Every structure is written in C-alpha cells, then in structure tokens.
PDB file of C-alpha atoms in Angstrom:
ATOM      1  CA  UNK A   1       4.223  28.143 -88.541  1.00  0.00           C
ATOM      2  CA  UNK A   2       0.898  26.562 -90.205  1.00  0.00           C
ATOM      3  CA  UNK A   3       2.799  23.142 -90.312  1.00  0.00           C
ATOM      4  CA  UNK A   4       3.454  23.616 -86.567  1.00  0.00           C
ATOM      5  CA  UNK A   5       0.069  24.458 -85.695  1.00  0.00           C
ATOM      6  CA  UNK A   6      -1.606  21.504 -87.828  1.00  0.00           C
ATOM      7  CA  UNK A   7       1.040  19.279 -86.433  1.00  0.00           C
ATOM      8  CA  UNK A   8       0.005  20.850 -82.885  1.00  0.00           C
ATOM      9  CA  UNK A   9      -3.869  20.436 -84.001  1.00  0.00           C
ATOM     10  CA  UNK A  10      -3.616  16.954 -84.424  1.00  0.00           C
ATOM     11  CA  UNK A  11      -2.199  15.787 -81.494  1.00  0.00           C
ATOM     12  CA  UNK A  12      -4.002  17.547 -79.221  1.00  0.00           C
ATOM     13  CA  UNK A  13      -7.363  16.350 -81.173  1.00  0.00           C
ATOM     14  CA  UNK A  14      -5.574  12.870 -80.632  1.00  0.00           C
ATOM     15  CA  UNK A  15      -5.487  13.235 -76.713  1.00  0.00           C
ATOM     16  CA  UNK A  16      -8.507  14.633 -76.094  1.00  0.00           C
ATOM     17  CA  UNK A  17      -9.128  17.608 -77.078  1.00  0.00           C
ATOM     18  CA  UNK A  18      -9.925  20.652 -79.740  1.00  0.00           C
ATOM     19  CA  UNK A  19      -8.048  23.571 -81.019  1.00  0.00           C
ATOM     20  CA  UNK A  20     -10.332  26.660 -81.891  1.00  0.00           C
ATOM     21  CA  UNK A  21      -9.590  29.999 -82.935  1.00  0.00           C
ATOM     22  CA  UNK A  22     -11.027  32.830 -80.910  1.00  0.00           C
ATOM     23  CA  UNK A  23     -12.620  36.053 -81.999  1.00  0.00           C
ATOM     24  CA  UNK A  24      -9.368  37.694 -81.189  1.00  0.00           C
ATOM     25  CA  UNK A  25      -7.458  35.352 -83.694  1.00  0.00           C
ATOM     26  CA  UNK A  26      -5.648  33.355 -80.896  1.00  0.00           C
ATOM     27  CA  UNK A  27      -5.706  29.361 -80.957  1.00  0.00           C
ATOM     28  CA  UNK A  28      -6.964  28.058 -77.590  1.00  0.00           C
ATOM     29  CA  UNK A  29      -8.347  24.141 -76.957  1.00  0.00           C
ATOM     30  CA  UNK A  30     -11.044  22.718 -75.079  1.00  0.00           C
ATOM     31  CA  UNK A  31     -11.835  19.225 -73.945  1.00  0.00           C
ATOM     32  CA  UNK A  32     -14.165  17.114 -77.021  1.00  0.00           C
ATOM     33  CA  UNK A  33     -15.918  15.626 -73.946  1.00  0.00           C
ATOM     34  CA  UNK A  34     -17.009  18.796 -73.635  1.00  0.00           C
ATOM     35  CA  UNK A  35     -18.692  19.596 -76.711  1.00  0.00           C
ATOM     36  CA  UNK A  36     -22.352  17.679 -76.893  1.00  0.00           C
ATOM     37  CA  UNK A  37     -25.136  20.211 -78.281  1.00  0.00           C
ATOM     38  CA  UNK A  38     -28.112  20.831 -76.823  1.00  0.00           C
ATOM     39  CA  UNK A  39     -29.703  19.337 -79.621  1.00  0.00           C
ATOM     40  CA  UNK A  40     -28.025  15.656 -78.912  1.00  0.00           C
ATOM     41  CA  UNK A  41     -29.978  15.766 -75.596  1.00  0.00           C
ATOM     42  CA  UNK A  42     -33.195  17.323 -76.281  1.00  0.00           C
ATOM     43  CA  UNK A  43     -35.091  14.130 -75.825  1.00  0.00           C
ATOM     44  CA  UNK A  44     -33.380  12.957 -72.494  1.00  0.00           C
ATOM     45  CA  UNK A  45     -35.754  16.135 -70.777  1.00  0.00           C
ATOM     46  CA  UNK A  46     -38.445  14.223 -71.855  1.00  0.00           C
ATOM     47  CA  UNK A  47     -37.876  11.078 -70.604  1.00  0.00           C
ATOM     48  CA  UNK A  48     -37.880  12.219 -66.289  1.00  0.00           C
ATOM     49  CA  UNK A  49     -34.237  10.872 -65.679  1.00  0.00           C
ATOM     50  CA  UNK A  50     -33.780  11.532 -62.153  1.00  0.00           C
ATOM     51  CA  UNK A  51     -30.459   9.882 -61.635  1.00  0.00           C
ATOM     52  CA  UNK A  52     -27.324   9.907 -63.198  1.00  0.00           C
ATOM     53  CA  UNK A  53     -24.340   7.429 -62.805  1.00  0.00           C
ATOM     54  CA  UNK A  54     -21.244   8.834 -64.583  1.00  0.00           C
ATOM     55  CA  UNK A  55     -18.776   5.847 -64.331  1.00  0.00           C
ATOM     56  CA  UNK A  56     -14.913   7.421 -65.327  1.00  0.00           C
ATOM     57  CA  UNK A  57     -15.652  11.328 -64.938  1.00  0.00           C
ATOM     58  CA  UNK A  58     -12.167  11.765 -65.461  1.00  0.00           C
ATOM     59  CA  UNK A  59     -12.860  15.572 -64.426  1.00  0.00           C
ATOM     60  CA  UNK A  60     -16.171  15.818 -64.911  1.00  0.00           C
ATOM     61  CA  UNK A  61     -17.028  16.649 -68.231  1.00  0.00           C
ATOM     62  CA  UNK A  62     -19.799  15.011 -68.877  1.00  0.00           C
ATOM     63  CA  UNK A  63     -21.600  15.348 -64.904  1.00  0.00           C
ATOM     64  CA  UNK A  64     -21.088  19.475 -65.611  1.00  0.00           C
ATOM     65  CA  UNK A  65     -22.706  18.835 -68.873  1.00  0.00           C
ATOM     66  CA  UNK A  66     -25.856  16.699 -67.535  1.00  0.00           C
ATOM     67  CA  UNK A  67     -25.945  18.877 -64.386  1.00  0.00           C
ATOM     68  CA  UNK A  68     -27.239  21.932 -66.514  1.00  0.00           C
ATOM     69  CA  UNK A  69     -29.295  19.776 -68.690  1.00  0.00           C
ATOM     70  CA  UNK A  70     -30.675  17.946 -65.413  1.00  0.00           C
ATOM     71  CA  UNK A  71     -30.371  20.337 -62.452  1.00  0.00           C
ATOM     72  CA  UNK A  72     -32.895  18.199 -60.254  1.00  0.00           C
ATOM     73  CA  UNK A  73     -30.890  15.141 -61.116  1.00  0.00           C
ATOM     74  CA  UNK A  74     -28.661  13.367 -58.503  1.00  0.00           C
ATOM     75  CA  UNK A  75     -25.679  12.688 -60.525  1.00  0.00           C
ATOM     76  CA  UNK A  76     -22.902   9.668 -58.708  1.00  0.00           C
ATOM     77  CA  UNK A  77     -19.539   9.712 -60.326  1.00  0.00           C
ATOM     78  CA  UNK A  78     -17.287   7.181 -60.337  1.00  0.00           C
ATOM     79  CA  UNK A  79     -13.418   8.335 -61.054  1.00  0.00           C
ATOM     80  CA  UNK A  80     -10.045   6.507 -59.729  1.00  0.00           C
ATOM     81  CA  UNK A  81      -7.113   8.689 -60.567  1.00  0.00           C
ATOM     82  CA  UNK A  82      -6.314  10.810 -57.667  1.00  0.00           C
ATOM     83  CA  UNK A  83      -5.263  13.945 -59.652  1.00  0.00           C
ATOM     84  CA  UNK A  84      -8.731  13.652 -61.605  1.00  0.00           C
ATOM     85  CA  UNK A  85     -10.946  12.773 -58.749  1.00  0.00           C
ATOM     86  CA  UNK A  86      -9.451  16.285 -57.113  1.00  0.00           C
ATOM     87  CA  UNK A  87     -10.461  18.252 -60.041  1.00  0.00           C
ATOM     88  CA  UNK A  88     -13.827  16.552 -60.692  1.00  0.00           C
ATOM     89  CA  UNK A  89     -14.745  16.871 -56.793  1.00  0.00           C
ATOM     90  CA  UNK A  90     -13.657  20.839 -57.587  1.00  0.00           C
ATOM     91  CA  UNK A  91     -15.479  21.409 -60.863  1.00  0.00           C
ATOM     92  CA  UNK A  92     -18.793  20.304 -58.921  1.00  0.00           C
ATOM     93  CA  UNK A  93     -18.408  21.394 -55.884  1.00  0.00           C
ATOM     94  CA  UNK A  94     -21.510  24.144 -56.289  1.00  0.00           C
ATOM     95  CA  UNK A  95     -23.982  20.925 -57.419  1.00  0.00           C
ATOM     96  CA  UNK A  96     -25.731  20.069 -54.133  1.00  0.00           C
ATOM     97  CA  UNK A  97     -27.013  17.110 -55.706  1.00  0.00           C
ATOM     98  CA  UNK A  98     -23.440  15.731 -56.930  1.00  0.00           C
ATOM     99  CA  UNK A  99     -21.748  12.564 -54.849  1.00  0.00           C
ATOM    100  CA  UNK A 100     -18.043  11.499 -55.957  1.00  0.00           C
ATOM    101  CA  UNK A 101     -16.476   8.009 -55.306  1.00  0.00           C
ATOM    102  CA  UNK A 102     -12.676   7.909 -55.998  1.00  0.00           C
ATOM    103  CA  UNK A 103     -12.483   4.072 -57.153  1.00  0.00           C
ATOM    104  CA  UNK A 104     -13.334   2.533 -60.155  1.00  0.00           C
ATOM    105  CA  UNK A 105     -16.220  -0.144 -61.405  1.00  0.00           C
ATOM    106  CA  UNK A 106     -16.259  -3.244 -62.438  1.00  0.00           C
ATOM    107  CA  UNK A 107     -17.275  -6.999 -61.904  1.00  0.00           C
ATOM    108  CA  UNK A 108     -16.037  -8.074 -58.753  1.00  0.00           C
ATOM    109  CA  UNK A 109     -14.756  -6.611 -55.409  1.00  0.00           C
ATOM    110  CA  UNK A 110     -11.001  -6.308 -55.533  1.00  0.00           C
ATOM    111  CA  UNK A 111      -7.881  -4.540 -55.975  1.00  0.00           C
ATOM    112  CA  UNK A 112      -6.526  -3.919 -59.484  1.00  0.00           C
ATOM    113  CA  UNK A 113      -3.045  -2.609 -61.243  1.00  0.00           C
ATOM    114  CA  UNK A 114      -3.643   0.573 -62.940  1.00  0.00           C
ATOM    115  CA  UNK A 115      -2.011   1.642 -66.399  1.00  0.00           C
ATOM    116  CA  UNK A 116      -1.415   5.318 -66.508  1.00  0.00           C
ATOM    117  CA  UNK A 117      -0.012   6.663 -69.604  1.00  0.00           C
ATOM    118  CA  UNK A 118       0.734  10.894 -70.168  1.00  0.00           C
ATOM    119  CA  UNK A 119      -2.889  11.096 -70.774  1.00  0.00           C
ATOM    120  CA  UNK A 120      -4.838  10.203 -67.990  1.00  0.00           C
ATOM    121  CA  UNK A 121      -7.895  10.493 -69.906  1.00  0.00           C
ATOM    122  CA  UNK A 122      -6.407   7.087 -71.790  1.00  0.00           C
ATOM    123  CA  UNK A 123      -5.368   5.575 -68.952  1.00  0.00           C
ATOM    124  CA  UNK A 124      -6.370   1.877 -68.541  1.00  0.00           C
ATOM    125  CA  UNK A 125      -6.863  -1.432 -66.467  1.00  0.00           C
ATOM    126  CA  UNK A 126      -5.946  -2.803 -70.074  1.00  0.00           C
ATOM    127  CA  UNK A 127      -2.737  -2.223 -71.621  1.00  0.00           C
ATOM    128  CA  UNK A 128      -2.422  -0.183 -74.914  1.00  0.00           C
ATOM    129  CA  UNK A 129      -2.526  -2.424 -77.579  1.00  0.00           C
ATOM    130  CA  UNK A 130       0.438  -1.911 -80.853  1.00  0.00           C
ATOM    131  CA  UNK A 131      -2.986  -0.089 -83.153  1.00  0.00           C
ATOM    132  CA  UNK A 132      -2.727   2.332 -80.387  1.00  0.00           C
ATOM    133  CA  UNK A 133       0.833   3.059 -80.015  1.00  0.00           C
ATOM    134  CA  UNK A 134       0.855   3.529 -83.784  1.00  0.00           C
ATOM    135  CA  UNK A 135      -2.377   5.805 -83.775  1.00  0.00           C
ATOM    136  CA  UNK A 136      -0.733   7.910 -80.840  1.00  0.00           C
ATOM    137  CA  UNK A 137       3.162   7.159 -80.891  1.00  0.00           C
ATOM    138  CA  UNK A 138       3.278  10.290 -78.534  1.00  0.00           C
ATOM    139  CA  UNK A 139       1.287   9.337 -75.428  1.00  0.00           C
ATOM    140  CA  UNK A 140       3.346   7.135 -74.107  1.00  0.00           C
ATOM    141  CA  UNK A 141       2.902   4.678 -70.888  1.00  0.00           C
ATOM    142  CA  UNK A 142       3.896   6.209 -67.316  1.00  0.00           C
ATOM    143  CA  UNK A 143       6.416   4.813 -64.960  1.00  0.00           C
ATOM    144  CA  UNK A 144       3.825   5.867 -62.356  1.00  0.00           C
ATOM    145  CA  UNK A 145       1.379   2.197 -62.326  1.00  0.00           C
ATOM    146  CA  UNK A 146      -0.632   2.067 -59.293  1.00  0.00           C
ATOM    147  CA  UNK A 147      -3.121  -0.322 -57.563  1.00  0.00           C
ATOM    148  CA  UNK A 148      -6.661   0.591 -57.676  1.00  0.00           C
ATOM    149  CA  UNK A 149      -9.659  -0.520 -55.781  1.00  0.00           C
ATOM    150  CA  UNK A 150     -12.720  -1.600 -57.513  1.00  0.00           C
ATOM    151  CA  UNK A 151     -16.290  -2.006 -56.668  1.00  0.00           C
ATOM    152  CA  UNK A 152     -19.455  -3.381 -58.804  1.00  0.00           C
ATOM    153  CA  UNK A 153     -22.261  -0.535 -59.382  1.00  0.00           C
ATOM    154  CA  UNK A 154     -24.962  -3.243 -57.905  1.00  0.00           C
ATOM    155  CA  UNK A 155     -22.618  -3.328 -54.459  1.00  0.00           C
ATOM    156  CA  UNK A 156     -22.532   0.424 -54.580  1.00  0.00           C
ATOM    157  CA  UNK A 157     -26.113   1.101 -55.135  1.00  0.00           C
ATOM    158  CA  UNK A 158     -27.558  -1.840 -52.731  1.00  0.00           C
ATOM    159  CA  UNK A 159     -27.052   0.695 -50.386  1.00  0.00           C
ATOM    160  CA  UNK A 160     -27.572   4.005 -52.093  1.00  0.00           C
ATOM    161  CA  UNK A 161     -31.506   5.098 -52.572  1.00  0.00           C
ATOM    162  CA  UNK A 162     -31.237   5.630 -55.888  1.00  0.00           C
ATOM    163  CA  UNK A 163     -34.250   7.364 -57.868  1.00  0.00           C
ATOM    164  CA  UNK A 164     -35.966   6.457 -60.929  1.00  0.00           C
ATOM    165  CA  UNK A 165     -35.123   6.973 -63.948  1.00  0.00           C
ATOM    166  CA  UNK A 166     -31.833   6.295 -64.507  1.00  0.00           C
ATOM    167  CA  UNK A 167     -29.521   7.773 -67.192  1.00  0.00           C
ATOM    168  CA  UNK A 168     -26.101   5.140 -67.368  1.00  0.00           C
ATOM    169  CA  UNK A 169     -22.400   6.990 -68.564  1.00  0.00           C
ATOM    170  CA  UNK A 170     -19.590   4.684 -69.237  1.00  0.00           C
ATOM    171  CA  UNK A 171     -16.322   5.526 -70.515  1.00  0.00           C
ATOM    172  CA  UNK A 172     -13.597   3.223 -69.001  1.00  0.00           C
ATOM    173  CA  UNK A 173     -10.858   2.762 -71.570  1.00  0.00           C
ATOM    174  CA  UNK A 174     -11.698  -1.048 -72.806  1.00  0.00           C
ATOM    175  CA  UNK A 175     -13.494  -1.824 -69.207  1.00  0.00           C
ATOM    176  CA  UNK A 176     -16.642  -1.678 -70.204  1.00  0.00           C
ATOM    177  CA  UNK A 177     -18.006  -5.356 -70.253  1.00  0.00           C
ATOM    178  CA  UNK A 178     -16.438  -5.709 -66.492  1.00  0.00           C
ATOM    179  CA  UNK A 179     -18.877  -2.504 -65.563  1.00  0.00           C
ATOM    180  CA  UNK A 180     -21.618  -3.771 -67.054  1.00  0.00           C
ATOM    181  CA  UNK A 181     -21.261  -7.382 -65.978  1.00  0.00           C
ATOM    182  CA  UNK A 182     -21.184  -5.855 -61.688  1.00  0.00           C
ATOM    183  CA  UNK A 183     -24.221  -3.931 -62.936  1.00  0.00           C
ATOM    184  CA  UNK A 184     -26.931  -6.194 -63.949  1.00  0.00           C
ATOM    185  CA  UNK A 185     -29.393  -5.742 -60.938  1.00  0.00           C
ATOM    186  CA  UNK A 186     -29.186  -1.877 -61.234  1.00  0.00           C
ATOM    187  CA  UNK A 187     -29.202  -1.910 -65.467  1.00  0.00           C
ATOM    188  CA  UNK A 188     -32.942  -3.272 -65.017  1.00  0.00           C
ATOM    189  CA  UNK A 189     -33.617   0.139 -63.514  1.00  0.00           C
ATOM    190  CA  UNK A 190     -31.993   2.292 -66.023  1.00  0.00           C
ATOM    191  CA  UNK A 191     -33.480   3.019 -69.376  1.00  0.00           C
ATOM    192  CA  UNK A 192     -30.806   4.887 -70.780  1.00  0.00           C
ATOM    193  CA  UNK A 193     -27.024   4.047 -71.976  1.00  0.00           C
ATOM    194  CA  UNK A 194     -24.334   6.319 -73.292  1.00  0.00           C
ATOM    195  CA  UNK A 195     -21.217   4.124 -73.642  1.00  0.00           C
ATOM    196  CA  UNK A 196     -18.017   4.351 -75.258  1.00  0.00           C
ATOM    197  CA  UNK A 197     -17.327   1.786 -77.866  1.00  0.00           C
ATOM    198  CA  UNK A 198     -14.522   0.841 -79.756  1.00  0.00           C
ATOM    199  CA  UNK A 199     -14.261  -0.587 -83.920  1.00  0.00           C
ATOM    200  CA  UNK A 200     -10.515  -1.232 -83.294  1.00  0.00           C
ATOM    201  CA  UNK A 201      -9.005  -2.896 -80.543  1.00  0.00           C
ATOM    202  CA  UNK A 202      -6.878   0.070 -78.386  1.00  0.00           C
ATOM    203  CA  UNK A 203      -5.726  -1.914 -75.664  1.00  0.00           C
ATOM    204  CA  UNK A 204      -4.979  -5.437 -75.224  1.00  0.00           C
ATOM    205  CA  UNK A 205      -8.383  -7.920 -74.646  1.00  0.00           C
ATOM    206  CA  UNK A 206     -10.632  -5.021 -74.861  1.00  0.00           C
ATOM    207  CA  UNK A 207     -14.240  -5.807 -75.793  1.00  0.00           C
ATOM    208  CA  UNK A 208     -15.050  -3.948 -79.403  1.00  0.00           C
ATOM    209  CA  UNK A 209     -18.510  -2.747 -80.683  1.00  0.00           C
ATOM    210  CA  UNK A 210     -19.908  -6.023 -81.390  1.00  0.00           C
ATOM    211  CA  UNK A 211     -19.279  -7.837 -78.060  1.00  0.00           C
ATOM    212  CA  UNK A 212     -20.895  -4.620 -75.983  1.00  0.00           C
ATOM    213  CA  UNK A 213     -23.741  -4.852 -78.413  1.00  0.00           C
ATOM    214  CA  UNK A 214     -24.614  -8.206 -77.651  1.00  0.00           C
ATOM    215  CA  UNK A 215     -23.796  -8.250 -74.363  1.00  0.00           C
ATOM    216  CA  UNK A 216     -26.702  -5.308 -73.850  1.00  0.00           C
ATOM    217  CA  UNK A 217     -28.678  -7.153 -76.244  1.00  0.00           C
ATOM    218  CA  UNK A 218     -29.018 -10.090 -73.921  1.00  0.00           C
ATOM    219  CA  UNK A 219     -30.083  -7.815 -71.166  1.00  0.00           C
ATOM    220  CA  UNK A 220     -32.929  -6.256 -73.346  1.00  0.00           C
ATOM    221  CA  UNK A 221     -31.106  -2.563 -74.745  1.00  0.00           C
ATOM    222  CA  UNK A 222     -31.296  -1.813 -77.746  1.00  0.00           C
ATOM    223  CA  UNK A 223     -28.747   0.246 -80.489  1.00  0.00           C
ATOM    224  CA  UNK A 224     -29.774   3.887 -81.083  1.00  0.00           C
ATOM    225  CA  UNK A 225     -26.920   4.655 -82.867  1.00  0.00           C
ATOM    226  CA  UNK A 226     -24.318   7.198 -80.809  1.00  0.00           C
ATOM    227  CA  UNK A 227     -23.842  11.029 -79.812  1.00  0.00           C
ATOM    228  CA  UNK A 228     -20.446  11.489 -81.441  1.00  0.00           C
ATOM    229  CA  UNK A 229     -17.454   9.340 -83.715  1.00  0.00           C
ATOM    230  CA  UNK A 230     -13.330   9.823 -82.977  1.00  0.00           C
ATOM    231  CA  UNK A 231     -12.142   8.971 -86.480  1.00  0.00           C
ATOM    232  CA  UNK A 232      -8.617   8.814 -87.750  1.00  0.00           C
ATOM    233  CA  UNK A 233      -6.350  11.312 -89.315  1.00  0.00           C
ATOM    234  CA  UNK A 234      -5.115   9.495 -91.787  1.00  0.00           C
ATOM    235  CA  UNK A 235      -8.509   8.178 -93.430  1.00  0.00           C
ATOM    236  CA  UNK A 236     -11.293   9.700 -91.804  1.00  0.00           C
ATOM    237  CA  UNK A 237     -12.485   6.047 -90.770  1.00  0.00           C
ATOM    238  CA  UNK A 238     -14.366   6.084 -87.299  1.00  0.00           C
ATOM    239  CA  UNK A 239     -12.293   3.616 -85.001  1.00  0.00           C
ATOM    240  CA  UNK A 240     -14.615   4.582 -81.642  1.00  0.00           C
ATOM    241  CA  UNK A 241     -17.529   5.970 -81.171  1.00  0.00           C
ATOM    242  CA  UNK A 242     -20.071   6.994 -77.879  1.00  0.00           C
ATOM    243  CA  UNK A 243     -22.933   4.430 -78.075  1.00  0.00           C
ATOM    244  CA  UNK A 244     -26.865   4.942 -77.299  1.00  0.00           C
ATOM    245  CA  UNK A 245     -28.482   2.433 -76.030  1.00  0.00           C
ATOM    246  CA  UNK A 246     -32.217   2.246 -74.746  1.00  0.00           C
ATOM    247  CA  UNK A 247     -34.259  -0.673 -72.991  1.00  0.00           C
ATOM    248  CA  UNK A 248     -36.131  -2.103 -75.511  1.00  0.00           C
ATOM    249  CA  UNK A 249     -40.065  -0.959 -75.194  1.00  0.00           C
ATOM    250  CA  UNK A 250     -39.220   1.937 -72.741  1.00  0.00           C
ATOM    251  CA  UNK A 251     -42.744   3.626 -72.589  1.00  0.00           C
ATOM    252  CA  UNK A 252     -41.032   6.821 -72.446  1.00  0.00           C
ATOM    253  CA  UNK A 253     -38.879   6.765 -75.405  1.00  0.00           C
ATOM    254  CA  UNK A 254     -41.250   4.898 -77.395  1.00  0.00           C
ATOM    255  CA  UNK A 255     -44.040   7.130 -76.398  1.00  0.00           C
ATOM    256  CA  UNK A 256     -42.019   9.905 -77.917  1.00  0.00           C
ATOM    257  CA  UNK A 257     -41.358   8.684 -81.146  1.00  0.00           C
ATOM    258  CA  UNK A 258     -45.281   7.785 -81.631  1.00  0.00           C
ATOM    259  CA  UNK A 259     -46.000  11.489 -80.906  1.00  0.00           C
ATOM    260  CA  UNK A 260     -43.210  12.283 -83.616  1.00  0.00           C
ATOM    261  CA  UNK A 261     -40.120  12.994 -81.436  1.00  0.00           C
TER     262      UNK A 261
END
C-alpha cells in the first residue's frame, strides 16, 4: 500500500498537483497552482496594482488567488480550452470585477492547431518534446487536437480601458515569447511579471529561461528571482520555475526596498 501511494504521490505531483493528508488521516490533493502564501505576495499590496491580466487561467487558480489578495482589482483572463474556460467562468462567477476571454494570446491575429494531451493543464501550441515524454511517460497526447483562435494582448486591450498598475500572469506551456512579443505596447504599462519559465526544453522550439530573460531585458524588466521551482523526482534538480520580473526603476518597488521592504 505505501508503494502504491508514493507511486500515486508522484504522479499526481507530476500533473499538477499535491497529495496531503487530512486531520482525519485520509489522502486528498489539491492543485500546486493553488498553493502561493500570503507571504510571496505581501509586497504586491504595496505597489497599487489595479489590473490584472491572467493569460492561461486554465481554471482559475491563480485569478481566485489574486482576487482575495486584490479585491478592487479588475482581473482579464485569457483561457482557450473549452472545458477549462467553463470552469474558470464558474469558479469566478461571484467576482464582479472578473472578465473571461475563451481564446488564447500570442503574436499575431490568427487561427492555430492546438495540442491537448490527458492533462489539459500541459496542453500546448508546441508539441511535447522526448525530455518530456520521459519526465511524464503517463500523460500522454490526445486524439482530440483542435484549432484555436488567437489574439495579441495589445489588440485586446486597444480597446479595453485598462487601469494602472498592471500586474502581468503568463503560463502558456512554451508560448511565452509569442505573448510577450503581441504585448509590447501594453508591457510599458505593467510593472509587474509572474511568468513561467522553463531550464529544460518540454516541448519542441520552446523558448527556455535564458531567451525570456533577455527578451524582457530588452524591454527594460528586470530578474527578481521567482515565487516557486517544479523540480524532478529523480534528482531534485529544478527544470521550471515561475519567474518575477519588475520594470527596472519602478518607483514603487524601488521605493519599498529603500524603506527596507
């Protein structure tokens, strides 16, 4: 029974989530998306974010998280896969300030073939590359491939009021240089980025660590280090990780950390 529930343990850590054991001594799992402390967002109350884009809720995770850290915020999410959309669009349905768009970002106007795999939170404009198949030989690709449509976040808000300041969520599965490339007009408004970054390529072409650091130190962010690490089973190494980065001389960040945090 222990080797079943370790076995059990790790691939449900592997897909997403986290087995705990409840007072009563029953095993039950919750989402790692889910899990930020208070603590690793302290200093985001300080800052006045008054908007927050969430680009691949997935079910809205992270926009139920912010939503009770921020309650004045207007939070935009951003999630393509029906099935996920419906849930997210559920899970927030009592935030008045909440607006859902069921497409996906990235840098150009167009239609785009989806890869959906058992997971949907792994699911992917990118294929899954061989490291991934060998890190989780069990989530294997769907039969179920669809087109999706995509916009650009500077198309999206050319039109949308949105306020000042704004906090920027990426997690797109290996997308994330195409959403930040159909973002540039809107990224000189925000002042904060949480973004999910990769030290090993997991699908095919996608850009790693290094490539989404430069690419945001061209446009003036720069590396705070990140929230949380997904490290292997098998060593412990960290192979992804979800990135902070802050506009370089941001008076209120930097105004902070001269009054000692």
């Amino acid at each position: 029974m222990n080797i079943f529930k370790q076995l059990l343990k790790k691939i449900l850590l592997l897909l997403g989530f986290k087995i705990v054991r409840l007072d009563k001594g029953l095993f039950s799992w919750y989402n790692k998306t889910d899990i930020f402390s208070d603590n690793d967002f302290s200093w985001i109350k300080r800052i006045g974010i008054r908007s927050v884009i969430d680009v691949g809720a997935n079910t809205g995770q992270f926009s139920l998280w912010i939503s009770k850290l921020l309650p004045e915020a207007r939070i935009y999410a951003f999630e393509p896969i029906g099935e996920c959309f419906r849930e997210l669009t559920h899970n927030m349905a009592r935030h008045k300030n909440f607006k859902s768009y069921n497409f996906a970002l990235g840098e150009e106007k167009c239609n785009r073939l989806f890869f959906r795999s058992e997971s949907l939170q792994n699911a992917s404009f990118l294929q899954k590359s061989e490291f991934y198949h060998n890190l989780v030989p069990f989530d294997l690709n769907s039969n179920s491939n669809e087109l999706i449509i995509i916009d650009t976040l500077d198309n999206i808000f050319n039109e949308i009021v949105l306020e000042d300041n704004v906090l920027l969520k990426i997690d797109v599965q290996g997308y994330e240089d195409k959403v930040l490339n159909g973002g540039k007009k809107i990224l000189s408004r925000v002042p904060i980025i949480i973004i999910e970054t990769a030290f090993c390529e997991l699908y095919k072409d996608q850009p790693l660590f290094d490539r989404v650091y430069r690419m945001l130190l061209d446009m003036d962010f720069l590396y705070f280090g990140s929230l949380k690490e997904h490290r292997s089973f098998s060593c412990n190494l960290p192979f992804q990780q979800d990135s902070v980065f802050i506009k370089k001389n941001s008076p209120f960040v930097y105004s902070m950390l001269k009054k000692g945090g």
